[in-house]
Amino acid sequence: MEILVSPGPDDTASRAAEVVLAGLRRPGGHASVLGLATGSSPLGLYRELGRAVAEGRADFSTTYGVALDEYVGLPPGHPEGYRQVLLREVCGVIGLAPERLEVPDGSATDADALEAAAAAYEARIAELGGVDVQVLGIGANGHLGFNEPGSALASRTRVKRLSARTRRDNARFFTGLDDVPTHCLTQGLGTILAARRLVLVATGDAKAEAVAAALEGPLTASVPASVLQWHPDTVVCLDEAAAAGLRNRQYYDDSAAGLPGT
Ligand code: GLP
């Protein structure tokens, strides 16, 4: 794991954008695949990617965007459905073509249809050649995507029940807690681990405890984000507040400084 700590959220976002761009360069002209997270954590990163496009340093016009998750049971076009959120917060900002945005289809309400939608999503990711760089945020309870504590470490895309904590955290996007869906379709932890690079962005002191547990605690389903420790190319971009609970901080800073003379 590479753990990069920046003074504040803005520097964290620009550092994360460079890490994402470096990971997306695919040899052979194959269209790159960017894994997209919702939530407030990656918004600054998307803004920085948009800036890179404006400056001619990046071009996402042929890139595929692959969402981590989607609510189950929201009517199509609901403004808080993750397809709509990603159209607004990513496609519109970085110039990713809406027809190249892949989101699990959570519109069904019966178990068989949802299971089929989950399998179709896994097949679509495979058809695209896998995810080059997966952007991630972390839930205050350590969730990744919507893989709540207790999620199998090798899980693939499937239906999950949202925890009470996650529904409360996300109630701010709805008119009230009762309107927050109870279930979702989410890439599994095994699906996420199959991406070639993982980039976690976390800022603010509300994330410090989850970040410390994920990066320095045991690898456990109780802290789904601890699977980041298992991946050979994980880059974690934090600000000082989110890094406040890390014990081995000095080592991470020394490592980020690179080889002597470089
Ligand atoms: C949601 C998303 C996660 C995201 C989390 C944290 O639950 N499904 O992918 O990481 O929110 O959101 P925020 O970045 O707003 O704290």
PDB file of N, CA and C in Angstrom, residues 70-78 81-83 103-111 113-115 117-118 159 183-185:
ATOM      1  N   GLU A  70     -25.562   0.527  -6.729  1.00  0.00           N
ATOM      2  CA  GLU A  70     -26.824   1.222  -7.046  1.00  0.00           C
ATOM      3  C   GLU A  70     -27.873   0.804  -6.021  1.00  0.00           C
ATOM      4  N   TYR A  71     -28.760   1.726  -5.704  1.00  0.00           N
ATOM      5  CA  TYR A  71     -29.876   1.377  -4.826  1.00  0.00           C
ATOM      6  C   TYR A  71     -30.835   0.444  -5.555  1.00  0.00           C
ATOM      7  N   VAL A  72     -31.531  -0.352  -4.786  1.00  0.00           N
ATOM      8  CA  VAL A  72     -32.592  -1.202  -5.340  1.00  0.00           C
ATOM      9  C   VAL A  72     -33.941  -0.500  -5.133  1.00  0.00           C
ATOM     10  N   GLY A  73     -34.733  -0.498  -6.202  1.00  0.00           N
ATOM     11  CA  GLY A  73     -36.135  -0.100  -6.069  1.00  0.00           C
ATOM     12  C   GLY A  73     -36.435   1.366  -6.286  1.00  0.00           C
ATOM     13  N   LEU A  74     -35.414   2.193  -6.607  1.00  0.00           N
ATOM     14  CA  LEU A  74     -35.752   3.589  -6.922  1.00  0.00           C
ATOM     15  C   LEU A  74     -36.313   3.640  -8.341  1.00  0.00           C
ATOM     16  N   PRO A  75     -37.296   4.491  -8.587  1.00  0.00           N
ATOM     17  CA  PRO A  75     -37.817   4.580  -9.959  1.00  0.00           C
ATOM     18  C   PRO A  75     -36.727   5.077 -10.912  1.00  0.00           C
ATOM     19  N   PRO A  76     -36.737   4.599 -12.177  1.00  0.00           N
ATOM     20  CA  PRO A  76     -35.713   5.055 -13.135  1.00  0.00           C
ATOM     21  C   PRO A  76     -35.722   6.586 -13.207  1.00  0.00           C
ATOM     22  N   GLY A  77     -34.521   7.175 -13.242  1.00  0.00           N
ATOM     23  CA  GLY A  77     -34.434   8.639 -13.335  1.00  0.00           C
ATOM     24  C   GLY A  77     -34.516   9.338 -11.992  1.00  0.00           C
ATOM     25  N   HIS A  78     -34.661   8.583 -10.878  1.00  0.00           N
ATOM     26  CA  HIS A  78     -34.682   9.224  -9.553  1.00  0.00           C
ATOM     27  C   HIS A  78     -33.366   9.988  -9.360  1.00  0.00           C
ATOM     28  N   GLY A  81     -30.700   8.171  -7.474  1.00  0.00           N
ATOM     29  CA  GLY A  81     -30.196   6.913  -8.015  1.00  0.00           C
ATOM     30  C   GLY A  81     -28.768   7.165  -8.494  1.00  0.00           C
ATOM     31  N   TYR A  82     -27.878   6.176  -8.341  1.00  0.00           N
ATOM     32  CA  TYR A  82     -26.467   6.449  -8.620  1.00  0.00           C
ATOM     33  C   TYR A  82     -26.189   6.687 -10.099  1.00  0.00           C
ATOM     34  N   ARG A  83     -27.069   6.172 -10.996  1.00  0.00           N
ATOM     35  CA  ARG A  83     -26.867   6.520 -12.415  1.00  0.00           C
ATOM     36  C   ARG A  83     -26.989   8.036 -12.601  1.00  0.00           C
ATOM     37  N   VAL A 103     -23.864   1.075 -14.824  1.00  0.00           N
ATOM     38  CA  VAL A 103     -24.354   1.090 -13.433  1.00  0.00           C
ATOM     39  C   VAL A 103     -25.199  -0.166 -13.248  1.00  0.00           C
ATOM     40  N   PRO A 104     -25.070  -0.865 -12.124  1.00  0.00           N
ATOM     41  CA  PRO A 104     -25.936  -2.034 -11.929  1.00  0.00           C
ATOM     42  C   PRO A 104     -27.401  -1.628 -12.039  1.00  0.00           C
ATOM     43  N   ASP A 105     -28.221  -2.513 -12.585  1.00  0.00           N
ATOM     44  CA  ASP A 105     -29.642  -2.212 -12.778  1.00  0.00           C
ATOM     45  C   ASP A 105     -30.423  -2.648 -11.534  1.00  0.00           C
ATOM     46  N   GLY A 106     -30.718  -1.677 -10.695  1.00  0.00           N
ATOM     47  CA  GLY A 106     -31.420  -1.970  -9.441  1.00  0.00           C
ATOM     48  C   GLY A 106     -32.913  -1.758  -9.532  1.00  0.00           C
ATOM     49  N   SER A 107     -33.427  -1.667 -10.769  1.00  0.00           N
ATOM     50  CA  SER A 107     -34.843  -1.305 -10.912  1.00  0.00           C
ATOM     51  C   SER A 107     -35.789  -2.463 -10.551  1.00  0.00           C
ATOM     52  N   ALA A 108     -35.289  -3.708 -10.627  1.00  0.00           N
ATOM     53  CA  ALA A 108     -36.163  -4.846 -10.309  1.00  0.00           C
ATOM     54  C   ALA A 108     -36.385  -4.928  -8.799  1.00  0.00           C
ATOM     55  N   THR A 109     -37.442  -5.591  -8.404  1.00  0.00           N
ATOM     56  CA  THR A 109     -37.674  -5.731  -6.958  1.00  0.00           C
ATOM     57  C   THR A 109     -37.736  -7.197  -6.527  1.00  0.00           C
ATOM     58  N   ASP A 110     -37.772  -8.139  -7.514  1.00  0.00           N
ATOM     59  CA  ASP A 110     -37.788  -9.532  -7.056  1.00  0.00           C
ATOM     60  C   ASP A 110     -36.377 -10.124  -7.110  1.00  0.00           C
ATOM     61  N   ALA A 111     -36.145 -11.071  -6.238  1.00  0.00           N
ATOM     62  CA  ALA A 111     -34.796 -11.586  -5.988  1.00  0.00           C
ATOM     63  C   ALA A 111     -34.164 -12.182  -7.246  1.00  0.00           C
ATOM     64  N   ALA A 113     -34.695 -11.518 -10.461  1.00  0.00           N
ATOM     65  CA  ALA A 113     -34.327 -10.494 -11.441  1.00  0.00           C
ATOM     66  C   ALA A 113     -33.095  -9.721 -10.957  1.00  0.00           C
ATOM     67  N   LEU A 114     -33.008  -9.482  -9.657  1.00  0.00           N
ATOM     68  CA  LEU A 114     -31.847  -8.761  -9.128  1.00  0.00           C
ATOM     69  C   LEU A 114     -30.585  -9.617  -9.229  1.00  0.00           C
ATOM     70  N   GLU A 115     -30.753 -10.910  -8.998  1.00  0.00           N
ATOM     71  CA  GLU A 115     -29.602 -11.812  -9.120  1.00  0.00           C
ATOM     72  C   GLU A 115     -29.113 -11.823 -10.571  1.00  0.00           C
ATOM     73  N   ALA A 117     -29.486  -9.353 -12.685  1.00  0.00           N
ATOM     74  CA  ALA A 117     -28.865  -8.044 -12.940  1.00  0.00           C
ATOM     75  C   ALA A 117     -27.434  -8.026 -12.392  1.00  0.00           C
ATOM     76  N   ALA A 118     -27.226  -8.663 -11.244  1.00  0.00           N
ATOM     77  CA  ALA A 118     -25.881  -8.718 -10.647  1.00  0.00           C
ATOM     78  C   ALA A 118     -24.944  -9.529 -11.539  1.00  0.00           C
ATOM     79  N   VAL A 159     -27.050  -8.558  -4.234  1.00  0.00           N
ATOM     80  CA  VAL A 159     -27.942  -7.706  -3.451  1.00  0.00           C
ATOM     81  C   VAL A 159     -27.446  -7.677  -2.015  1.00  0.00           C
ATOM     82  N   HIS A 183     -32.187  -1.748   0.351  1.00  0.00           N
ATOM     83  CA  HIS A 183     -31.267  -2.682  -0.305  1.00  0.00           C
ATOM     84  C   HIS A 183     -30.534  -2.016  -1.463  1.00  0.00           C
ATOM     85  N   CYS A 184     -29.506  -2.689  -1.900  1.00  0.00           N
ATOM     86  CA  CYS A 184     -28.710  -2.179  -3.020  1.00  0.00           C
ATOM     87  C   CYS A 184     -28.157  -3.357  -3.807  1.00  0.00           C
ATOM     88  N   LEU A 185     -27.646  -3.028  -4.987  1.00  0.00           N
ATOM     89  CA  LEU A 185     -26.772  -3.970  -5.707  1.00  0.00           C
ATOM     90  C   LEU A 185     -25.384  -3.377  -5.584  1.00  0.00           C
TER      91      LEU A 185
END
